[in-house]
Amino acid sequence: MAVPKRKQSHARTHTRKSEWQNGLSAPGRTTCPHCGETIMNYCACAACGHYRGRKVMAGAAEKKEEE
Ligand SMILES: [Zn+2]
């Protein structure tokens, strides 16, 4: 079995973990370019109803007005 020749440094370990552990805090999330709300990727914004710069459905504020 292959064995590592040297102990891996803390700096190397922490550099690697900083690369992907920060990304796991909110996977697949982004901010809405229209209203700035945190939204899921590839989904219309629940707050304003915009997707890719176009209005595709009623947002939360408009749904309240309808009721
Ligand atoms: Zn939005």
Coordinates of C-alpha atoms and ligand atoms in Angstrom, one line a residue:
M1 CA 0.0 0.0 0.0
A2 CA 1.3 3.5 -0.9
V3 CA 2.2 5.5 2.2
P4 CA 2.7 9.3 2.3
K5 CA 6.3 10.2 2.7
R6 CA 5.7 13.4 4.8
K7 CA 3.1 14.5 7.2
Q8 CA 0.7 17.0 5.6
S9 CA 1.2 20.5 6.9
H10 CA -1.6 22.3 8.8
A11 CA -1.5 25.1 6.2
R12 CA -2.1 22.6 3.4
T13 CA -5.0 21.0 5.2
H14 CA -6.6 24.3 6.1
T15 CA -6.2 25.7 2.6
R16 CA -8.0 22.7 1.1
K17 CA -10.8 22.8 3.7
S18 CA -11.3 26.5 3.2
E19 CA -11.8 25.8 -0.5
W20 CA -14.9 23.6 -0.1
Q21 CA -16.2 23.9 3.4
N22 CA -17.2 27.5 2.9
G23 CA -19.1 26.4 -0.1
L24 CA -21.1 23.9 1.9
S25 CA -22.7 26.5 4.1
A26 CA -25.3 27.2 1.5
P27 CA -25.1 24.8 -1.5
G28 CA -26.9 25.8 -4.6
R29 CA -27.9 29.2 -3.2
T30 CA -27.4 32.6 -4.8
T31 CA -28.9 36.1 -4.4
C32 CA -31.7 37.4 -6.6
P33 CA -30.3 40.1 -9.0
H34 CA -33.7 41.8 -8.9
C35 CA -34.5 42.1 -5.2
G36 CA -31.4 40.7 -3.5
E37 CA -33.2 37.9 -1.7
T38 CA -31.4 34.6 -1.1
I39 CA -32.8 32.1 -3.6
M40 CA -32.1 28.6 -4.9
N41 CA -30.2 28.2 -8.1
Y42 CA -32.3 27.6 -11.3
C43 CA -35.5 28.6 -9.4
A44 CA -37.7 31.7 -9.7
C45 CA -37.3 34.1 -6.8
A46 CA -40.1 33.5 -4.2
A47 CA -40.1 37.1 -3.1
C48 CA -40.4 38.9 -6.4
G49 CA -41.2 36.2 -8.9
H50 CA -38.3 37.0 -11.3
Y51 CA -36.1 34.4 -13.1
R52 CA -33.2 35.3 -15.4
G53 CA -34.2 38.9 -15.5
R54 CA -37.8 38.2 -16.5
K55 CA -41.0 38.1 -14.4
V56 CA -42.4 34.5 -14.5
M57 CA -44.7 34.3 -11.5
A58 CA -46.3 36.3 -8.7
G59 CA -44.0 37.1 -5.8
A60 CA -44.8 36.8 -2.1
A61 CA -45.8 40.5 -1.9
E62 CA -48.2 40.3 -4.8
K63 CA -49.8 37.1 -3.4
K64 CA -50.6 38.9 -0.2
E65 CA -52.3 41.7 -2.1
E66 CA -54.5 39.2 -4.0
E67 CA -55.8 37.7 -0.7
Ligands
ZN1 ZN -36.2 38.5 -6.3

